[in-house]
Amino acid sequence: MTVQNRKIGFIGAGKMGSALMQGIIKAGIVKPENLGASDVYEPFLNELNSQLGINVSTDNAVIAQASDILVLAVKPQILGSVLEDLKPYINADKLIISIAAGVPLATYENALPEGTRVVRVMPNIAATVSEAASGISPGKNATSEDLKTALEIFSAVGTAVQVPESLMDAVTGLSGSGPAFIFPVIEAMADGAVLEGMDRKSALTLAAQTVLGAAKMALETGLHPGELKDMVTSPAGTTIQGVRILEEAGIRAAFMNAVIKASERSKELGKK
């Protein structure tokens, strides 16, 4: 059975959940009538229903019973109570996909009925524009078909790769949190151009496109980032002067530490 012929339900319709739903519909993975969502905030559900045409409910049980694939998109802090509520409605016929940061597969496998098929995924907010970076790790009961299903869903909203669960916290720190590390870079680059006299709109457009273009070069050429940097920096030129300022500011250490700290927090969340 293809994903298009199955019903997907989201438990939790916050920023990440709604971003994925928008991306899934945009990519044509499922028709809106085969997509459902539950959340405690009814006005937001009504807005999703109006904008996307999906089925909504404030009752998790309604969405769980109606879904073949259930995506758990709730905060790790409330996941325990959500799993307890869902347990009566979960069986071996349903595939559970979790996008809760830091929560290990064992948490679901221990809390839900024995044999429950679970796949853990860490996407990011760029699913909204079909450019997510997602790490995927299957649980002990998940089949190869389940993994294929998860890869199909998340590849449709960006790039998805399978990783061992031991690296999922690193995925969270890198690509899960990563967009928030890059947005200030875009803003700061634009600020520099504004200081030099450029209007804000043009500055933001050029800064964002610069980041997009650099990323595309890294992905499509396969060249090391250092080699790509050297392609831009001519001797005694403008670029090397800017690179020197970034190095003096400790940009590499700052980004490394940001990823490490976010990864550590993901591990902390998984222990609660």
mmCIF file of C-alpha atoms in Angstrom:
data_model
loop_
_atom_site.group_PDB
_atom_site.id
_atom_site.type_symbol
_atom_site.label_atom_id
_atom_site.label_comp_id
_atom_site.label_asym_id
_atom_site.label_seq_id
_atom_site.Cartn_x
_atom_site.Cartn_y
_atom_site.Cartn_z
ATOM 1 C CA MET A 1 0.000 0.000 0.000
ATOM 2 C CA THR A 2 1.418 3.362 -0.999
ATOM 3 C CA VAL A 3 1.482 6.302 1.366
ATOM 4 C CA GLN A 4 -1.068 8.096 -0.833
ATOM 5 C CA ASN A 5 -3.674 5.453 -0.032
ATOM 6 C CA ARG A 6 -3.162 5.622 3.728
ATOM 7 C CA LYS A 7 -4.492 7.997 6.335
ATOM 8 C CA ILE A 8 -1.948 10.030 8.288
ATOM 9 C CA GLY A 9 -2.815 11.553 11.658
ATOM 10 C CA PHE A 10 -0.850 14.106 13.645
ATOM 11 C CA ILE A 11 -1.026 14.209 17.418
ATOM 12 C CA GLY A 12 0.071 17.780 18.019
ATOM 13 C CA ALA A 13 -0.331 20.582 15.504
ATOM 14 C CA GLY A 14 2.281 23.059 16.683
ATOM 15 C CA LYS A 15 4.955 24.701 14.562
ATOM 16 C CA MET A 16 6.714 21.509 13.500
ATOM 17 C CA GLY A 17 3.555 19.450 13.078
ATOM 18 C CA SER A 18 1.816 22.105 11.005
ATOM 19 C CA ALA A 19 4.984 22.667 8.942
ATOM 20 C CA LEU A 20 5.080 18.972 8.075
ATOM 21 C CA MET A 21 1.386 18.889 7.224
ATOM 22 C CA GLN A 22 1.764 21.860 4.892
ATOM 23 C CA GLY A 23 4.791 20.220 3.266
ATOM 24 C CA ILE A 24 3.070 16.842 2.893
ATOM 25 C CA ILE A 25 0.055 18.387 1.195
ATOM 26 C CA LYS A 26 2.208 20.607 -1.009
ATOM 27 C CA ALA A 27 4.222 17.561 -2.082
ATOM 28 C CA GLY A 28 1.068 15.573 -2.853
ATOM 29 C CA ILE A 29 1.929 12.755 -0.440
ATOM 30 C CA VAL A 30 -1.701 12.439 0.645
ATOM 31 C CA LYS A 31 -4.919 14.230 -0.139
ATOM 32 C CA PRO A 32 -6.103 16.685 2.546
ATOM 33 C CA GLU A 33 -9.085 14.467 3.374
ATOM 34 C CA ASN A 34 -6.660 11.671 4.322
ATOM 35 C CA LEU A 35 -4.766 13.891 6.740
ATOM 36 C CA GLY A 36 -5.896 14.614 10.296
ATOM 37 C CA ALA A 37 -4.635 16.470 13.333
ATOM 38 C CA SER A 38 -5.463 16.784 17.000
ATOM 39 C CA ASP A 39 -4.394 19.495 19.418
ATOM 40 C CA VAL A 40 -5.607 21.130 22.608
ATOM 41 C CA TYR A 41 -5.866 24.550 20.950
ATOM 42 C CA GLU A 42 -9.114 24.460 18.991
ATOM 43 C CA PRO A 43 -8.832 27.882 17.252
ATOM 44 C CA PHE A 44 -5.559 26.772 15.654
ATOM 45 C CA LEU A 45 -7.133 23.483 14.537
ATOM 46 C CA ASN A 46 -9.982 25.384 12.924
ATOM 47 C CA GLU A 47 -7.449 27.538 11.111
ATOM 48 C CA LEU A 48 -5.668 24.425 9.797
ATOM 49 C CA ASN A 49 -8.984 22.988 8.676
ATOM 50 C CA SER A 50 -9.792 26.191 6.836
ATOM 51 C CA GLN A 51 -6.352 26.601 5.236
ATOM 52 C CA LEU A 52 -5.484 22.987 4.424
ATOM 53 C CA GLY A 53 -8.824 21.194 4.346
ATOM 54 C CA ILE A 54 -7.673 18.501 6.773
ATOM 55 C CA ASN A 55 -9.703 16.715 9.440
ATOM 56 C CA VAL A 56 -9.239 18.099 12.965
ATOM 57 C CA SER A 57 -10.242 17.200 16.506
ATOM 58 C CA THR A 58 -9.359 18.155 20.055
ATOM 59 C CA ASP A 59 -9.642 14.451 20.933
ATOM 60 C CA ASN A 60 -6.455 12.457 20.273
ATOM 61 C CA ALA A 61 -8.461 9.230 20.229
ATOM 62 C CA VAL A 62 -10.515 10.364 17.237
ATOM 63 C CA ILE A 63 -7.422 10.985 15.117
ATOM 64 C CA ALA A 64 -5.630 7.857 16.378
ATOM 65 C CA GLN A 65 -8.521 5.570 15.502
ATOM 66 C CA ALA A 66 -8.897 7.063 12.026
ATOM 67 C CA SER A 67 -5.204 6.862 11.067
ATOM 68 C CA ASP A 68 -2.991 4.172 9.523
ATOM 69 C CA ILE A 69 0.132 6.248 10.249
ATOM 70 C CA LEU A 70 0.269 8.273 13.439
ATOM 71 C CA VAL A 71 2.812 11.091 13.741
ATOM 72 C CA LEU A 72 3.535 12.127 17.329
ATOM 73 C CA ALA A 73 4.438 15.811 17.206
ATOM 74 C CA VAL A 74 4.111 16.825 20.848
ATOM 75 C CA LYS A 75 6.615 18.301 23.274
ATOM 76 C CA PRO A 76 8.803 15.693 25.024
ATOM 77 C CA GLN A 77 7.648 17.043 28.387
ATOM 78 C CA ILE A 78 4.050 15.882 27.840
ATOM 79 C CA LEU A 79 4.732 12.782 25.763
ATOM 80 C CA GLY A 80 4.276 10.345 28.663
ATOM 81 C CA SER A 81 0.670 11.327 29.319
ATOM 82 C CA VAL A 82 -0.084 11.411 25.588
ATOM 83 C CA LEU A 83 1.195 7.855 25.123
ATOM 84 C CA GLU A 84 -0.896 6.687 28.069
ATOM 85 C CA ASP A 85 -4.011 8.193 26.495
ATOM 86 C CA LEU A 86 -3.233 6.715 23.074
ATOM 87 C CA LYS A 87 -2.366 3.197 24.240
ATOM 88 C CA PRO A 88 -5.897 1.729 23.913
ATOM 89 C CA TYR A 89 -6.064 2.841 20.273
ATOM 90 C CA ILE A 90 -2.672 1.548 19.122
ATOM 91 C CA ASN A 91 -2.239 -1.872 17.552
ATOM 92 C CA ALA A 92 0.185 -3.699 15.276
ATOM 93 C CA ASP A 93 -1.598 -2.378 12.189
ATOM 94 C CA LYS A 94 -0.573 1.214 12.898
ATOM 95 C CA LEU A 95 2.806 2.749 12.182
ATOM 96 C CA ILE A 96 3.947 5.261 14.801
ATOM 97 C CA ILE A 97 6.319 8.010 13.695
ATOM 98 C CA SER A 98 7.718 10.221 16.424
ATOM 99 C CA ILE A 99 9.307 13.612 15.866
ATOM 100 C CA ALA A 100 9.648 14.443 19.577
ATOM 101 C CA ALA A 101 13.180 15.721 20.237
ATOM 102 C CA GLY A 102 15.397 13.562 22.409
ATOM 103 C CA VAL A 103 12.915 10.773 23.137
ATOM 104 C CA PRO A 104 14.403 7.307 22.465
ATOM 105 C CA LEU A 105 12.594 4.528 20.642
ATOM 106 C CA ALA A 106 12.515 2.434 23.818
ATOM 107 C CA THR A 107 10.189 4.978 25.432
ATOM 108 C CA TYR A 108 7.501 4.262 22.851
ATOM 109 C CA GLU A 109 8.148 0.543 22.676
ATOM 110 C CA ASN A 110 7.804 0.242 26.459
ATOM 111 C CA ALA A 111 4.767 2.511 26.811
ATOM 112 C CA LEU A 112 2.713 1.199 23.891
ATOM 113 C CA PRO A 113 1.398 -2.338 23.253
ATOM 114 C CA GLU A 114 4.021 -4.984 22.589
ATOM 115 C CA GLY A 115 4.985 -5.213 18.951
ATOM 116 C CA THR A 116 4.130 -1.593 18.161
ATOM 117 C CA ARG A 117 6.000 -0.453 15.056
ATOM 118 C CA VAL A 118 7.833 2.803 15.729
ATOM 119 C CA VAL A 119 10.102 4.983 13.617
ATOM 120 C CA ARG A 120 11.899 7.952 15.156
ATOM 121 C CA VAL A 121 12.421 10.999 12.951
ATOM 122 C CA MET A 122 14.072 14.369 13.534
ATOM 123 C CA PRO A 123 12.976 16.789 10.782
ATOM 124 C CA ASN A 124 13.285 20.556 10.810
ATOM 125 C CA ILE A 125 11.113 23.588 10.215
ATOM 126 C CA ALA A 126 12.165 23.855 6.558
ATOM 127 C CA ALA A 127 9.576 21.153 5.818
ATOM 128 C CA THR A 128 7.253 24.136 5.321
ATOM 129 C CA VAL A 129 9.064 24.926 2.062
ATOM 130 C CA SER A 130 9.865 21.281 1.223
ATOM 131 C CA GLU A 131 13.540 21.677 2.156
ATOM 132 C CA ALA A 132 13.688 19.796 5.471
ATOM 133 C CA ALA A 133 16.737 17.840 6.603
ATOM 134 C CA SER A 134 15.540 14.739 8.456
ATOM 135 C CA GLY A 135 17.299 11.907 10.258
ATOM 136 C CA ILE A 136 15.353 8.625 10.478
ATOM 137 C CA SER A 137 15.884 5.662 12.785
ATOM 138 C CA PRO A 138 13.595 2.572 12.835
ATOM 139 C CA GLY A 139 12.625 0.767 16.034
ATOM 140 C CA LYS A 140 13.068 -2.937 16.738
ATOM 141 C CA ASN A 141 9.574 -3.839 15.466
ATOM 142 C CA ALA A 142 9.627 -1.597 12.420
ATOM 143 C CA THR A 143 9.750 -3.373 9.080
ATOM 144 C CA SER A 144 11.730 -2.440 5.995
ATOM 145 C CA GLU A 145 8.431 -1.254 4.535
ATOM 146 C CA ASP A 146 7.921 1.037 7.538
ATOM 147 C CA LEU A 147 11.348 2.565 6.995
ATOM 148 C CA LYS A 148 10.557 2.991 3.295
ATOM 149 C CA THR A 149 7.291 4.719 4.228
ATOM 150 C CA ALA A 150 9.013 7.155 6.584
ATOM 151 C CA LEU A 151 11.706 7.891 4.012
ATOM 152 C CA GLU A 152 9.050 8.496 1.363
ATOM 153 C CA ILE A 153 7.132 10.936 3.561
ATOM 154 C CA PHE A 154 10.118 12.933 4.725
ATOM 155 C CA SER A 155 11.999 12.822 1.416
ATOM 156 C CA ALA A 156 8.964 14.491 -0.139
ATOM 157 C CA VAL A 157 9.475 17.495 2.136
ATOM 158 C CA GLY A 158 13.258 17.702 1.790
ATOM 159 C CA THR A 159 16.183 15.346 2.312
ATOM 160 C CA ALA A 160 15.954 12.323 4.601
ATOM 161 C CA VAL A 161 18.724 9.948 5.677
ATOM 162 C CA GLN A 162 18.728 6.841 7.833
ATOM 163 C CA VAL A 163 20.985 7.046 10.888
ATOM 164 C CA PRO A 164 21.540 4.793 13.910
ATOM 165 C CA GLU A 165 19.557 5.923 16.922
ATOM 166 C CA SER A 166 22.775 6.650 18.805
ATOM 167 C CA LEU A 167 23.256 9.625 16.460
ATOM 168 C CA MET A 168 19.732 11.048 16.657
ATOM 169 C CA ASP A 169 20.706 13.588 19.317
ATOM 170 C CA ALA A 170 23.451 14.817 17.001
ATOM 171 C CA VAL A 171 20.876 15.095 14.205
ATOM 172 C CA THR A 172 18.701 17.156 16.560
ATOM 173 C CA GLY A 173 21.569 19.499 17.383
ATOM 174 C CA LEU A 174 22.719 19.816 13.776
ATOM 175 C CA SER A 175 19.760 19.903 11.405
ATOM 176 C CA GLY A 176 16.870 19.987 13.871
ATOM 177 C CA SER A 177 18.087 23.146 15.586
ATOM 178 C CA GLY A 178 20.284 24.305 12.704
ATOM 179 C CA PRO A 179 17.852 26.661 10.933
ATOM 180 C CA ALA A 180 17.766 28.828 14.061
ATOM 181 C CA PHE A 181 21.564 29.077 13.883
ATOM 182 C CA ILE A 182 21.467 30.189 10.245
ATOM 183 C CA PHE A 183 18.673 32.776 10.415
ATOM 184 C CA PRO A 184 20.752 35.160 12.588
ATOM 185 C CA VAL A 185 23.595 34.758 10.077
ATOM 186 C CA ILE A 186 21.309 35.887 7.264
ATOM 187 C CA GLU A 187 20.077 38.803 9.367
ATOM 188 C CA ALA A 188 23.581 39.838 10.372
ATOM 189 C CA MET A 189 24.875 39.722 6.791
ATOM 190 C CA ALA A 190 21.946 41.859 5.706
ATOM 191 C CA ASP A 191 22.626 44.289 8.569
ATOM 192 C CA GLY A 192 26.146 44.733 7.265
ATOM 193 C CA ALA A 193 24.839 45.630 3.817
ATOM 194 C CA VAL A 194 22.267 48.007 5.314
ATOM 195 C CA LEU A 195 25.084 49.752 7.174
ATOM 196 C CA GLU A 196 26.774 50.176 3.803
ATOM 197 C CA GLY A 197 23.665 51.850 2.406
ATOM 198 C CA MET A 198 21.578 49.033 0.914
ATOM 199 C CA ASP A 199 17.814 48.894 1.514
ATOM 200 C CA ARG A 200 16.635 46.200 3.929
ATOM 201 C CA LYS A 201 14.558 44.174 1.461
ATOM 202 C CA SER A 202 17.350 43.886 -1.100
ATOM 203 C CA ALA A 203 19.885 43.101 1.619
ATOM 204 C CA LEU A 204 17.798 40.249 3.035
ATOM 205 C CA THR A 205 17.100 38.854 -0.418
ATOM 206 C CA LEU A 206 20.781 38.795 -1.352
ATOM 207 C CA ALA A 207 21.862 37.420 2.034
ATOM 208 C CA ALA A 208 19.319 34.586 1.962
ATOM 209 C CA GLN A 209 20.126 33.728 -1.651
ATOM 210 C CA THR A 210 23.835 33.716 -0.806
ATOM 211 C CA VAL A 211 23.250 31.120 1.920
ATOM 212 C CA LEU A 212 21.011 29.089 -0.394
ATOM 213 C CA GLY A 213 23.547 29.191 -3.210
ATOM 214 C CA ALA A 214 26.440 28.229 -0.950
ATOM 215 C CA ALA A 215 24.468 25.285 0.425
ATOM 216 C CA LYS A 216 23.527 24.144 -3.053
ATOM 217 C CA MET A 217 27.171 24.265 -4.155
ATOM 218 C CA ALA A 218 28.202 22.147 -1.163
ATOM 219 C CA LEU A 219 25.499 19.565 -1.867
ATOM 220 C CA GLU A 220 25.814 19.382 -5.640
ATOM 221 C CA THR A 221 29.588 19.609 -6.133
ATOM 222 C CA GLY A 222 30.535 17.302 -3.269
ATOM 223 C CA LEU A 223 33.610 19.447 -2.681
ATOM 224 C CA HIS A 224 34.902 20.097 0.834
ATOM 225 C CA PRO A 225 33.620 23.419 2.246
ATOM 226 C CA GLY A 226 37.214 24.576 2.687
ATOM 227 C CA GLU A 227 37.880 23.992 -0.999
ATOM 228 C CA LEU A 228 34.734 25.912 -1.936
ATOM 229 C CA LYS A 229 35.822 28.786 0.332
ATOM 230 C CA ASP A 230 39.194 28.883 -1.421
ATOM 231 C CA MET A 231 37.407 29.208 -4.765
ATOM 232 C CA VAL A 232 36.029 32.577 -3.589
ATOM 233 C CA THR A 233 39.049 33.962 -1.737
ATOM 234 C CA SER A 234 41.593 35.488 -4.072
ATOM 235 C CA PRO A 235 44.991 36.668 -2.737
ATOM 236 C CA ALA A 236 44.752 40.019 -0.921
ATOM 237 C CA GLY A 237 41.121 40.294 -2.034
ATOM 238 C CA THR A 238 37.915 41.404 -0.332
ATOM 239 C CA THR A 239 36.707 37.970 0.731
ATOM 240 C CA ILE A 240 39.806 36.911 2.657
ATOM 241 C CA GLN A 241 39.549 40.102 4.683
ATOM 242 C CA GLY A 242 36.023 39.149 5.700
ATOM 243 C CA VAL A 243 37.060 35.554 6.418
ATOM 244 C CA ARG A 244 39.807 36.852 8.723
ATOM 245 C CA ILE A 245 37.238 38.824 10.736
ATOM 246 C CA LEU A 246 35.049 35.735 11.104
ATOM 247 C CA GLU A 247 38.005 33.637 12.247
ATOM 248 C CA GLU A 248 39.026 36.296 14.783
ATOM 249 C CA ALA A 249 35.455 36.229 16.125
ATOM 250 C CA GLY A 250 35.655 32.452 16.618
ATOM 251 C CA ILE A 251 32.870 31.583 14.198
ATOM 252 C CA ARG A 252 33.875 27.921 13.860
ATOM 253 C CA ALA A 253 33.958 27.318 17.609
ATOM 254 C CA ALA A 254 30.653 29.163 18.035
ATOM 255 C CA PHE A 255 28.845 26.970 15.515
ATOM 256 C CA MET A 256 30.446 23.783 16.802
ATOM 257 C CA ASN A 257 29.466 24.639 20.372
ATOM 258 C CA ALA A 258 25.921 25.506 19.307
ATOM 259 C CA VAL A 259 25.467 22.060 17.738
ATOM 260 C CA ILE A 260 27.085 20.324 20.711
ATOM 261 C CA LYS A 261 24.961 22.170 23.286
ATOM 262 C CA ALA A 262 21.742 21.525 21.363
ATOM 263 C CA SER A 263 22.687 17.838 21.098
ATOM 264 C CA GLU A 264 23.361 17.682 24.836
ATOM 265 C CA ARG A 265 19.961 19.219 25.566
ATOM 266 C CA SER A 266 18.357 16.591 23.327
ATOM 267 C CA LYS A 267 20.007 13.880 25.439
ATOM 268 C CA GLU A 268 18.714 15.569 28.617
ATOM 269 C CA LEU A 269 15.163 15.613 27.281
ATOM 270 C CA GLY A 270 15.391 11.903 26.514
ATOM 271 C CA LYS A 271 16.215 11.101 30.142
ATOM 272 C CA LYS A 272 13.170 12.895 31.593
#
